Coordinates of C-alpha atoms in Angstrom, one line a residue:
M1 CA 30.6 67.3 -7.8
D2 CA 27.0 66.8 -9.1
N3 CA 24.7 69.5 -7.7
S4 CA 21.5 67.5 -8.4
P5 CA 19.4 67.0 -5.2
Q6 CA 20.3 64.0 -3.0
H7 CA 16.6 63.6 -2.1
S8 CA 13.5 63.1 -4.3
F9 CA 11.4 65.3 -2.0
H10 CA 11.5 68.9 -0.7
I11 CA 9.8 70.6 2.3
P12 CA 7.6 73.5 1.0
V13 CA 7.1 76.8 2.7
M14 CA 4.6 76.5 5.6
G15 CA 3.1 79.6 7.2
L16 CA 5.6 82.3 8.2
A17 CA 7.3 80.7 11.1
Y18 CA 7.0 76.9 10.5
T19 CA 9.8 76.7 8.0
I20 CA 11.5 80.0 8.9
D21 CA 14.7 78.2 10.0
S22 CA 14.2 74.7 8.5
P23 CA 17.4 74.8 6.5
T24 CA 19.4 75.1 9.8
K25 CA 17.7 71.8 10.8
V26 CA 17.6 69.7 7.6
A27 CA 19.9 71.2 4.9
R28 CA 23.0 69.4 6.2
F29 CA 21.2 66.1 5.5
G30 CA 20.8 67.1 1.9
I31 CA 17.1 68.0 2.3
S32 CA 15.9 71.2 0.6
S33 CA 13.4 73.5 2.3
V34 CA 11.7 76.9 1.7
I35 CA 11.8 80.0 4.0
S36 CA 9.1 82.6 3.8
I37 CA 10.6 86.0 3.5
I38 CA 7.3 88.0 3.8
E39 CA 7.6 89.0 7.5
D40 CA 10.8 90.9 7.9
N41 CA 10.0 91.7 11.6
L42 CA 10.0 88.0 12.3
I43 CA 13.2 87.7 10.3
E44 CA 14.7 90.4 12.5
K45 CA 13.8 88.4 15.6
M46 CA 15.3 85.3 14.1
R47 CA 18.5 87.3 13.4
S48 CA 18.7 88.2 17.0
Y49 CA 18.3 84.6 18.1
Y50 CA 20.7 82.9 15.7
Y51 CA 23.5 85.5 16.2
S52 CA 23.4 84.6 19.9
Q53 CA 23.4 80.9 19.1
I54 CA 26.6 81.1 17.1
G55 CA 28.3 83.5 19.5
E56 CA 28.4 86.5 17.3
T57 CA 27.3 90.1 18.1
Y58 CA 23.8 90.9 16.9
H59 CA 23.5 94.4 15.3
P60 CA 19.8 95.4 14.9
I61 CA 18.6 96.7 11.5
T62 CA 15.9 99.1 12.6
D63 CA 12.9 100.2 10.5
Q64 CA 14.3 103.7 10.5
E65 CA 17.2 102.6 8.2
E66 CA 17.1 102.8 4.5
D67 CA 15.9 99.7 2.7
Y68 CA 15.7 97.9 6.0
R69 CA 13.4 95.2 4.8
A70 CA 15.7 94.0 2.1
R71 CA 18.8 94.3 4.3
R72 CA 17.2 92.2 7.1
I73 CA 16.4 89.5 4.6
T74 CA 19.8 89.5 3.0
D75 CA 21.6 89.3 6.3
Y76 CA 19.3 86.5 7.7
L77 CA 19.8 84.4 4.5
N78 CA 23.6 85.0 4.7
L79 CA 23.5 84.0 8.4
V80 CA 21.5 80.8 7.7
N81 CA 23.8 80.0 4.8
R82 CA 26.8 80.4 7.1
I83 CA 25.3 78.1 9.7
V84 CA 24.5 75.4 7.2
S85 CA 28.0 75.6 5.6
Q86 CA 29.6 75.2 9.1
Q87 CA 27.2 72.3 9.8
V88 CA 28.3 70.6 6.6
E89 CA 31.9 71.1 7.3
T90 CA 31.5 69.6 10.8
L91 CA 29.6 66.7 9.3
S92 CA 32.4 66.1 6.7
N93 CA 35.0 66.0 9.4
S94 CA 33.1 63.7 11.7
T95 CA 33.6 60.0 12.3
F96 CA 31.4 57.2 11.0
E97 CA 29.8 55.5 14.0
A98 CA 26.3 54.2 15.0
G99 CA 23.9 57.1 15.8
S100 CA 26.2 59.8 14.4
E101 CA 24.9 62.5 12.1
I102 CA 27.2 61.5 9.3
N103 CA 25.7 58.0 9.4
K104 CA 22.2 59.5 9.6
Y105 CA 23.0 61.6 6.4
F106 CA 23.6 58.4 4.4
E107 CA 21.0 56.3 6.0
M108 CA 18.3 58.8 5.1
L109 CA 19.2 58.9 1.4
P110 CA 16.8 57.1 -1.1
D111 CA 17.5 53.4 -1.5
G112 CA 18.6 53.9 -5.1
N113 CA 21.1 56.6 -4.3
K114 CA 24.7 55.6 -5.2
A115 CA 26.1 57.3 -2.1
R116 CA 23.8 55.3 0.2
Q117 CA 24.7 52.1 -1.6
L118 CA 28.4 52.8 -1.1
F119 CA 27.7 53.6 2.6
Q120 CA 26.1 50.2 3.0
Q121 CA 29.1 48.6 1.2
M122 CA 31.5 50.4 3.5
N123 CA 29.7 49.1 6.6
E124 CA 30.2 45.6 5.4
L125 CA 33.9 45.9 4.7
K126 CA 36.3 44.1 7.0
D127 CA 39.6 45.6 5.7
Q128 CA 40.1 48.8 7.7
E129 CA 42.3 50.5 5.1
E130 CA 39.8 49.9 2.4
K131 CA 37.1 51.0 4.7
N132 CA 38.9 54.3 5.5
Q133 CA 39.4 55.0 1.7
L134 CA 35.7 54.5 1.1
Q135 CA 34.8 56.7 4.1
N136 CA 37.0 59.5 2.8
F137 CA 35.3 59.3 -0.6
L138 CA 31.8 59.3 1.0
K139 CA 32.7 62.5 2.8
T140 CA 33.3 64.2 -0.5
Q141 CA 29.8 63.3 -1.6
I142 CA 28.1 65.2 1.2
Q143 CA 26.2 68.2 -0.1
P144 CA 23.5 70.3 1.6
G145 CA 19.9 70.7 0.5
S146 CA 19.1 74.0 -1.1
I147 CA 18.1 77.0 0.9
D148 CA 15.1 78.3 -1.0
V149 CA 12.8 81.3 -0.3
N150 CA 9.1 82.0 -0.9
I151 CA 7.5 85.3 -1.9
M152 CA 3.7 85.3 -1.9
T153 CA 3.2 87.7 -4.8
K154 CA -0.1 89.1 -3.5
V155 CA 1.6 90.4 -0.4
D156 CA 3.0 93.6 -2.0
K157 CA 1.9 96.7 -0.1
V158 CA 3.2 100.0 -1.5
N159 CA 5.5 101.7 1.0
T160 CA 6.0 105.4 1.2
D161 CA 8.7 107.8 2.4
S162 CA 8.3 110.4 5.2
S163 CA 6.6 112.8 2.7
G164 CA 4.0 110.1 1.7
N165 CA 5.5 109.5 -1.7
P166 CA 5.8 105.9 -2.9
I167 CA 9.4 104.5 -2.6
E168 CA 10.8 103.4 -5.9
D169 CA 11.0 99.6 -6.0
G170 CA 10.1 99.7 -2.3
S171 CA 6.9 97.6 -2.2
D172 CA 6.9 94.6 0.1
A173 CA 7.4 91.9 -2.6
L174 CA 10.1 93.9 -4.5
A175 CA 12.1 94.6 -1.3
A176 CA 11.8 90.9 -0.3
L177 CA 13.1 89.8 -3.7
R178 CA 15.9 92.4 -3.6
G179 CA 16.9 91.0 -0.1
Y180 CA 17.1 87.5 -1.6
V181 CA 19.1 88.3 -4.7
N182 CA 21.6 90.3 -2.7
S183 CA 22.3 87.3 -0.4
N184 CA 25.2 85.0 -1.0
L185 CA 23.0 81.9 -1.5
T186 CA 24.0 79.7 -4.4
N187 CA 22.2 76.7 -5.9
S188 CA 19.1 78.3 -4.5
S189 CA 15.6 79.2 -5.8
V190 CA 13.0 81.9 -5.2
V191 CA 9.5 80.3 -5.2
L192 CA 6.8 82.7 -6.4
S193 CA 3.3 81.8 -5.3
A194 CA -0.3 83.1 -5.5
G195 CA -0.3 84.1 -9.1
M196 CA 1.2 86.8 -11.3
N197 CA 2.3 90.2 -10.0
P198 CA 3.3 92.3 -13.0
R199 CA 5.1 94.9 -10.9
L200 CA 7.2 92.1 -9.3
F201 CA 7.8 90.3 -12.6
N202 CA 8.8 93.6 -14.3
Y203 CA 11.3 94.3 -11.5
M204 CA 12.8 90.9 -11.9
E205 CA 14.1 92.0 -15.3
K206 CA 16.4 94.4 -13.6
L207 CA 18.1 91.8 -11.4
H208 CA 21.2 90.3 -13.0
Q209 CA 21.4 87.7 -10.2
L210 CA 18.4 85.8 -11.8
A211 CA 20.1 85.5 -15.2
A212 CA 21.8 82.4 -16.5
K213 CA 25.6 82.2 -16.1
G214 CA 25.8 79.5 -18.7
W215 CA 23.6 76.7 -20.1
G216 CA 21.6 75.4 -17.1
D217 CA 23.8 77.3 -14.7
F218 CA 21.9 79.6 -12.3
E219 CA 23.0 80.7 -8.9
K220 CA 19.5 81.8 -8.1
K221 CA 16.7 80.1 -9.9
I222 CA 13.1 81.1 -10.5
V223 CA 10.4 78.7 -9.4
I224 CA 6.7 79.4 -10.1
K225 CA 4.0 77.7 -8.0
V226 CA 1.0 77.0 -10.3
S227 CA -2.3 75.2 -10.1
D228 CA -2.6 74.2 -13.8
Y229 CA -0.8 74.1 -17.2
R230 CA -2.4 77.3 -18.5
S231 CA -1.0 79.3 -15.5
A232 CA 2.5 77.9 -16.1
L233 CA 2.4 78.8 -19.8
I234 CA 1.1 82.4 -19.1
Q235 CA 3.6 83.2 -16.3
G236 CA 6.5 81.4 -18.1
K237 CA 5.9 83.4 -21.3
Y238 CA 5.7 86.7 -19.4
L239 CA 9.1 86.1 -17.8
A240 CA 10.6 84.6 -21.0
K241 CA 9.8 87.9 -22.8
K242 CA 12.0 89.6 -20.3
G243 CA 14.9 87.2 -20.8
L244 CA 14.1 85.3 -17.6
W245 CA 14.0 81.5 -17.4
V246 CA 11.7 79.6 -15.1
S247 CA 13.7 76.6 -13.9
E248 CA 10.8 74.8 -12.2
F249 CA 7.0 74.8 -12.2
R250 CA 5.8 73.6 -8.8
I251 CA 2.2 72.2 -9.2
E252 CA 0.1 72.3 -6.1
S253 CA -3.4 70.9 -5.6
G254 CA -5.9 73.7 -5.5
L255 CA -7.7 72.4 -2.3
N256 CA -5.7 69.5 -0.9
C257 CA -3.0 71.7 0.5
G258 CA -2.2 73.8 3.6
G259 CA -2.6 77.5 3.9
H260 CA -4.4 79.5 1.2
A261 CA -6.4 77.3 -1.2
F262 CA -6.7 78.4 -4.8
A263 CA -9.5 76.2 -6.2
T264 CA -9.5 75.4 -9.9
D265 CA -12.7 75.2 -11.9
G266 CA -13.0 71.6 -10.9
L267 CA -9.8 70.5 -12.6
L268 CA -8.4 67.7 -10.6
L269 CA -4.7 67.1 -9.9
G270 CA -4.4 63.9 -11.9
P271 CA -5.5 65.4 -15.2
I272 CA -3.5 68.5 -14.6
L273 CA -0.3 66.4 -14.1
D274 CA -1.2 64.4 -17.2
E275 CA -1.3 67.6 -19.3
F276 CA 2.1 68.6 -18.0
K277 CA 3.4 65.2 -18.7
N278 CA 2.1 65.3 -22.3
K279 CA 3.1 68.9 -23.0
R280 CA 6.3 69.1 -21.1
A281 CA 8.6 69.2 -24.2
E282 CA 6.2 71.6 -25.9
L283 CA 6.3 73.9 -22.9
R284 CA 10.0 74.0 -22.9
T285 CA 10.3 74.6 -26.6
E286 CA 7.7 77.4 -26.6
L287 CA 9.3 79.2 -23.7
F288 CA 12.8 78.8 -25.1
E289 CA 11.9 80.5 -28.4
I290 CA 10.5 83.5 -26.6
Y291 CA 13.4 83.5 -24.1
N292 CA 16.2 83.3 -26.7
R293 CA 14.6 86.0 -28.8
A294 CA 14.4 88.3 -25.8
L295 CA 18.1 87.7 -25.0
Q296 CA 19.0 88.5 -28.6
E297 CA 17.1 91.8 -28.5
K298 CA 19.0 92.7 -25.3
D299 CA 22.4 91.8 -27.0
L300 CA 22.9 89.1 -24.4
R301 CA 24.3 85.6 -24.9
T302 CA 21.8 83.2 -26.5
Y303 CA 21.7 79.4 -26.2
N304 CA 21.5 76.5 -28.7
E305 CA 19.3 74.5 -26.4
A306 CA 16.7 75.3 -23.8
H307 CA 17.7 75.3 -20.1
P308 CA 16.2 72.4 -18.2
I309 CA 12.7 72.8 -16.6
K310 CA 11.7 70.7 -13.6
I311 CA 8.1 69.8 -13.0
T312 CA 7.3 69.1 -9.4
V313 CA 4.2 68.5 -7.4
Q314 CA 2.9 68.9 -3.8
G315 CA -0.4 68.8 -1.9
G316 CA -1.8 65.9 0.1
I317 CA 0.9 63.3 -0.6
G318 CA 0.9 60.8 2.2
T319 CA 2.3 57.4 1.3
Y320 CA 5.3 55.9 -0.5
E321 CA 3.0 54.4 -3.1
E322 CA 1.6 57.8 -4.0
D323 CA 5.0 59.4 -4.1
Q324 CA 6.3 56.7 -6.4
F325 CA 3.2 57.0 -8.7
L326 CA 3.8 60.8 -9.1
R327 CA 7.4 60.4 -9.9
R328 CA 7.4 57.3 -12.1
F329 CA 4.1 57.4 -13.9
M330 CA 3.5 61.2 -14.0
G331 CA 7.2 62.0 -14.5
M332 CA 7.5 64.5 -11.6
D333 CA 11.1 65.5 -10.8
S334 CA 10.4 65.9 -7.1
T335 CA 7.5 65.8 -4.6
G336 CA 6.7 68.3 -1.9
W337 CA 5.9 66.9 1.6
G338 CA 4.6 69.7 3.8
T339 CA 1.9 69.0 6.4
P340 CA 3.4 65.7 7.7
F341 CA 6.6 67.6 8.6
L342 CA 4.7 69.8 11.0
L343 CA 4.9 66.8 13.3
V344 CA 8.7 66.6 13.0
P345 CA 10.3 69.1 15.4
E346 CA 13.7 68.3 13.9
A347 CA 12.5 69.9 10.6
T348 CA 9.9 72.6 11.5
T349 CA 9.3 75.2 14.2
V350 CA 6.0 74.5 15.9
D351 CA 5.3 75.5 19.6
D352 CA 4.5 72.7 22.0
K353 CA 0.8 73.6 22.5
T354 CA 0.1 73.8 18.7
L355 CA 2.1 70.6 18.1
Q356 CA -0.2 68.7 20.5
L357 CA -3.2 70.1 18.8
L358 CA -1.9 68.9 15.4
A359 CA -1.2 65.4 16.7
K360 CA -4.8 65.1 18.0
A361 CA -6.5 66.8 15.0
G362 CA -9.5 65.0 13.6
Q363 CA -11.7 65.7 10.6
D364 CA -13.9 68.1 12.6
D365 CA -10.9 70.1 13.8
L366 CA -10.1 71.3 10.3
K367 CA -12.0 73.6 8.0
L368 CA -11.6 75.4 4.7
S369 CA -12.3 78.8 6.2
K370 CA -12.8 82.4 5.2
N371 CA -10.4 83.5 7.8
S372 CA -7.8 85.1 5.6
P373 CA -7.9 88.9 5.1
L374 CA -6.8 88.3 1.5
G375 CA -10.2 87.0 0.6
V376 CA -8.8 83.6 -0.4
R377 CA -10.0 80.4 1.2
F378 CA -7.7 79.3 4.0
H379 CA -7.2 75.8 5.6
Y380 CA -7.4 76.3 9.3
L381 CA -7.0 74.3 12.5
K382 CA -9.6 75.1 15.1
G383 CA -8.8 75.4 18.8
T384 CA -5.5 77.3 18.5
S385 CA -4.8 80.2 20.8
S386 CA -5.5 82.6 17.9
D387 CA -9.0 81.0 17.4
E388 CA -9.7 81.3 21.1
E389 CA -8.5 84.9 21.2
K390 CA -10.7 85.9 18.3
L391 CA -13.8 84.3 19.8
N392 CA -13.1 86.0 23.2
R393 CA -12.8 89.4 21.5
I394 CA -16.2 88.8 19.7
K395 CA -17.8 87.9 23.1
K396 CA -16.5 91.1 24.6
G397 CA -18.0 93.1 21.8
R398 CA -14.6 94.2 20.4
P399 CA -14.0 92.0 17.3
G400 CA -11.0 92.3 15.1
S401 CA -7.3 92.4 15.8
P402 CA -4.7 95.2 16.3
C403 CA -3.0 95.6 12.9
T404 CA 0.7 96.1 13.8
E405 CA 2.4 94.5 10.8
K406 CA 0.2 95.7 7.9
Y407 CA 1.4 93.2 5.3
L408 CA -2.2 92.3 4.3
V409 CA -3.7 95.7 4.1
S410 CA -5.8 95.9 1.0
N411 CA -9.3 97.2 1.7
T412 CA -10.3 100.8 0.9
E413 CA -14.1 100.5 1.3
F414 CA -14.1 102.9 4.2
T415 CA -10.7 104.6 4.2
K416 CA -8.4 106.3 1.8
E417 CA -5.4 104.3 3.0
P418 CA -5.8 100.5 2.7
I419 CA -6.6 98.6 5.9
C420 CA -6.8 95.0 6.8
T421 CA -10.2 93.3 7.0
A422 CA -9.1 91.5 10.1
S423 CA -8.4 94.8 12.0
Y424 CA -10.5 96.4 14.7
K425 CA -10.9 99.4 12.5
Y426 CA -12.3 97.6 9.5
Q427 CA -14.6 95.3 11.4
K428 CA -16.1 98.1 13.5
L429 CA -16.9 100.1 10.3
K430 CA -18.2 97.1 8.4
I431 CA -20.5 95.9 11.2
K432 CA -21.9 99.4 11.6
Q433 CA -22.6 99.4 7.8
L434 CA -24.3 96.0 8.0
Q435 CA -26.5 97.1 10.9
G436 CA -27.7 100.0 8.9
M437 CA -28.7 97.9 5.9
K438 CA -31.7 96.3 7.5
L439 CA -31.0 93.0 5.9
P440 CA -33.1 89.8 6.5
E441 CA -31.8 88.1 9.6
D442 CA -30.3 85.1 7.8
Q443 CA -28.5 87.4 5.3
Y444 CA -27.2 89.7 8.1
Q445 CA -25.9 86.7 10.1
Q446 CA -24.1 85.3 7.0
Q447 CA -22.5 88.6 6.1
L448 CA -21.6 89.2 9.8
S449 CA -20.0 85.8 10.0
N450 CA -17.9 86.6 6.9
V451 CA -16.6 89.7 8.7
L452 CA -15.9 88.1 12.1
D453 CA -14.1 85.1 10.6
K454 CA -11.2 87.3 9.4
E455 CA -8.1 86.8 11.5
C456 CA -4.6 88.4 11.8
L457 CA -2.3 86.0 10.0
C458 CA 0.9 88.2 10.0
I459 CA 1.4 87.6 13.7
G460 CA -0.6 84.4 14.1
L461 CA 1.6 82.6 11.6
S462 CA 4.8 84.0 13.1
N463 CA 4.3 83.4 16.8
S464 CA 5.2 79.8 16.9
A465 CA 8.9 80.8 16.5
V466 CA 8.4 83.5 19.1
H467 CA 7.2 80.9 21.6
N468 CA 9.8 78.3 20.7
Y469 CA 12.8 80.5 21.0
Q470 CA 11.5 82.9 23.7
L471 CA 11.8 85.9 21.4
K472 CA 10.4 89.3 22.1
P473 CA 6.7 89.1 21.3
F474 CA 5.0 91.3 18.7
K475 CA 3.7 94.1 20.9
N476 CA 2.5 91.6 23.5
L477 CA 0.4 89.6 21.0
A478 CA 1.0 85.9 21.6
A479 CA -1.7 84.0 19.7
V480 CA -0.8 81.3 17.2
T481 CA -2.5 80.4 13.9
I482 CA -1.6 77.2 12.0
C483 CA -2.8 76.1 8.5
P484 CA -2.2 72.4 8.0
G485 CA -3.5 70.6 4.9
P486 CA -6.4 68.1 5.3
N487 CA -3.7 65.4 5.3
I488 CA -2.8 66.1 8.9
V489 CA -5.7 63.9 10.2
N490 CA -3.8 60.9 8.9
F491 CA -0.7 61.6 11.0
S492 CA -0.9 61.7 14.8
A493 CA 2.5 60.8 16.1
I494 CA 5.3 63.3 16.7
V495 CA 8.2 61.6 15.0
S496 CA 11.9 62.0 14.2
L497 CA 13.3 63.4 11.0
Q498 CA 14.7 60.0 10.1
A499 CA 11.3 58.3 10.8
M500 CA 9.5 60.7 8.4
V501 CA 12.1 60.3 5.7
D502 CA 11.9 56.5 6.0
H503 CA 8.2 56.8 5.6
I504 CA 8.5 58.8 2.4
Y505 CA 10.9 56.2 1.0
G506 CA 8.7 53.2 2.0
R507 CA 11.1 51.9 4.7
S508 CA 8.6 52.5 7.5
N509 CA 5.1 53.7 8.1
V510 CA 4.0 56.5 10.3
I511 CA 0.4 56.8 9.0
S512 CA -2.0 56.6 11.9
N513 CA -5.2 56.2 9.8
P514 CA -5.3 52.9 8.0
Q515 CA -8.6 53.9 6.3
R516 CA -7.0 57.0 4.8
H517 CA -8.3 57.9 1.4
H518 CA -5.9 58.1 -1.6
M519 CA -4.7 61.7 -2.2
F520 CA -6.7 61.8 -5.5
I521 CA -9.9 60.7 -3.8
R522 CA -9.4 63.1 -0.9
E523 CA -9.0 66.0 -3.4
L524 CA -12.1 64.9 -5.3
Q525 CA -14.1 65.0 -2.0
L526 CA -12.8 68.5 -1.2
Y527 CA -13.9 69.7 -4.7
I528 CA -17.3 68.2 -4.3
D529 CA -17.7 69.9 -0.9
H530 CA -16.6 73.1 -2.6
L531 CA -19.2 72.7 -5.3
K532 CA -21.9 71.9 -2.8
E533 CA -21.1 75.1 -0.9
S534 CA -21.2 77.2 -4.1
M535 CA -24.6 75.7 -5.1
E536 CA -26.2 76.3 -1.7
F537 CA -25.0 79.9 -1.6
N538 CA -26.1 80.7 -5.1
S539 CA -29.2 78.5 -5.4
D540 CA -31.4 81.5 -6.1
E541 CA -29.3 82.7 -9.0
V542 CA -31.1 81.1 -12.0
G543 CA -29.7 81.6 -15.5
S544 CA -26.7 83.5 -14.3
K545 CA -23.0 83.2 -15.0
K546 CA -22.8 81.1 -11.8
D547 CA -25.0 78.4 -13.4
K548 CA -22.5 78.2 -16.3
Y549 CA -19.6 78.1 -13.9
L550 CA -21.2 75.3 -11.8
K551 CA -21.8 73.2 -14.9
T552 CA -18.2 73.6 -16.0
F553 CA -17.1 72.7 -12.6
H554 CA -19.3 69.6 -12.5
D555 CA -18.3 68.5 -16.0
N556 CA -14.6 68.9 -15.2
L557 CA -15.0 66.7 -12.1
L558 CA -16.7 64.0 -14.2
E559 CA -13.8 64.1 -16.7
G560 CA -11.3 63.8 -13.8
I561 CA -13.2 60.8 -12.5
A562 CA -13.2 59.1 -15.9
F563 CA -9.4 59.8 -16.2
Y564 CA -8.8 58.1 -12.8
R565 CA -10.7 55.1 -13.9
H566 CA -8.6 54.9 -17.0
I567 CA -5.3 54.9 -15.0
V568 CA -6.4 53.0 -11.9
V569 CA -4.1 50.0 -12.7
D570 CA -1.1 52.4 -12.7
I571 CA -2.3 54.1 -9.5
A572 CA -2.6 50.8 -7.7
H573 CA 0.7 49.5 -9.1
G574 CA -0.3 45.9 -8.7
I575 CA -1.9 46.2 -5.3
E576 CA -5.3 44.7 -5.8
E577 CA -6.7 45.9 -2.5
L578 CA -5.7 49.5 -3.4
K579 CA -7.3 49.2 -6.8
Y580 CA -10.7 48.0 -5.5
R581 CA -10.7 50.5 -2.7
F582 CA -9.9 53.3 -5.1
L583 CA -12.6 52.3 -7.6
D584 CA -15.2 51.9 -4.9
S585 CA -14.4 55.4 -3.5
L586 CA -14.5 56.8 -7.0
E587 CA -18.0 55.3 -7.6
K588 CA -19.3 56.7 -4.4
E589 CA -18.0 60.2 -5.1
E590 CA -19.3 60.2 -8.6
H591 CA -22.8 59.2 -7.3
K592 CA -22.6 62.0 -4.8
L593 CA -21.6 64.5 -7.5
R594 CA -24.3 63.5 -9.9
S595 CA -27.0 63.6 -7.3
L596 CA -25.8 67.0 -6.0
Y597 CA -25.9 68.5 -9.5
E598 CA -29.2 67.0 -10.5
N599 CA -30.8 68.3 -7.4
Y600 CA -29.4 71.8 -8.1
V601 CA -30.7 71.8 -11.7
S602 CA -34.1 70.5 -10.6
H603 CA -34.3 73.3 -8.0
A604 CA -33.2 75.9 -10.5
N605 CA -35.8 74.7 -13.0
S606 CA -38.5 74.9 -10.4
L607 CA -37.6 78.5 -9.6
V608 CA -37.8 79.3 -13.3
A609 CA -41.2 77.7 -13.6
V610 CA -42.5 79.9 -10.7

């Protein structure tokens, strides 16, 4: 049976808890989704929950056991895989009837899918014997979506033994990867995000489970999330030199996304996709030469032809027309739909209070914050219990959070051992330092705000599952953080899985904002806002590297605008209203950009004159 995906979209990783068990909800319908395997304490809680759900005995894996982090992850993934396999078997043995899950499976497939077309033919048949034969055949075509995992490469704390010595291959990211490769998942991928981690990439060379079994045949594939072509080439080459093949480059908008935002230097998504489209064959050839040479040096089997490479995209997609453009004109193999699925309880795990906040979210409820302890900008929904808890602690004169999980510890400004910038300990020490610096009031308040913004994400992004499934809380810490993309403001209805899938395929519409900007326009707006913030913060830095950076950023945005004008007919795909709205928005944003930059240059020149 063909193992190619049944659907043309996937559900990316979201937070820690929001897709922690998505495969148990959607995989039986052929939909692929991604589990975060960063937080093994959350995974241990999920083990306890799902073992009870399937009537099996739960045996804890405690943090006193050897390699407990990897073992927890392996067992949870095996457990999820077993649940999905049982669901698929049940589905395959069920009866076709209105409202049944097997009907739902075929009804949700894309219109052009052959199995869906056969299903429609079957429903029209009058001859019962012929109908039974076709039903039996259709059951053989059922295949689950892939169970994929995500490792954020920057989350890689070094762990030590009881004597304080670093554990060999025991850092957080390495242990998580080991947990994944030791699982019994097949036709699965590990999605590596947040840039290159040499220690992790070097460790991958040791893992035979990531190697090809034959041409294009991988049980566990490597997927790299990237923001541009250069990043794909650099990371792809690094792994190819180790005899490892990247099966997919997953392009994500730098700013029009959920969670951590890795802004480019003003390079917009459209031109980035165009570069991948034009250099796709070149990328595959260049990586294949390095890869085959590495295999030869290792005395391993070489290949006459490069393995396939998928190019996929995610970030801000909201309509069928946008999805079609990305796949047909830009040649993307799949699209990632994340944020809209936060309003689909059948697909993601969001507690009721947060779900209602998401449904009501407007433009003013979202911000590109500095809340992440990693020092990377972070999309953030205001008004969550985590937001309220943080503000209450500040009011009581005890800012910061208890640091119980320690996944994001990285700062050694005041301590020998790394600590988290969202912790009580760090914020107390940093505020004391700021108070002693006798800064001008405006500078002091700005720096103080940067300290107080930091928030515990390890627990905040996990607690939705704790609340939903009534799991044992993390040391009585109950606050929830959520990080939707800006696209959430266009969706306000809590909908069924089938309704959202039908929206993706253009069979229905669940958009609540008819004036929604095209995804390319919205990303442009976000980049202009980002540029404006950079200019304001650095307006006194004349003749510096920052000035050069701002000019490059501005020029890249103008090139992106020109590119969009050039392809507007393809973007609109014959819809005149869409074409004129797009061009009008493009003109307004270009005017805003030029005025912004001219004012900055004028101000900089006046400072030089003084």
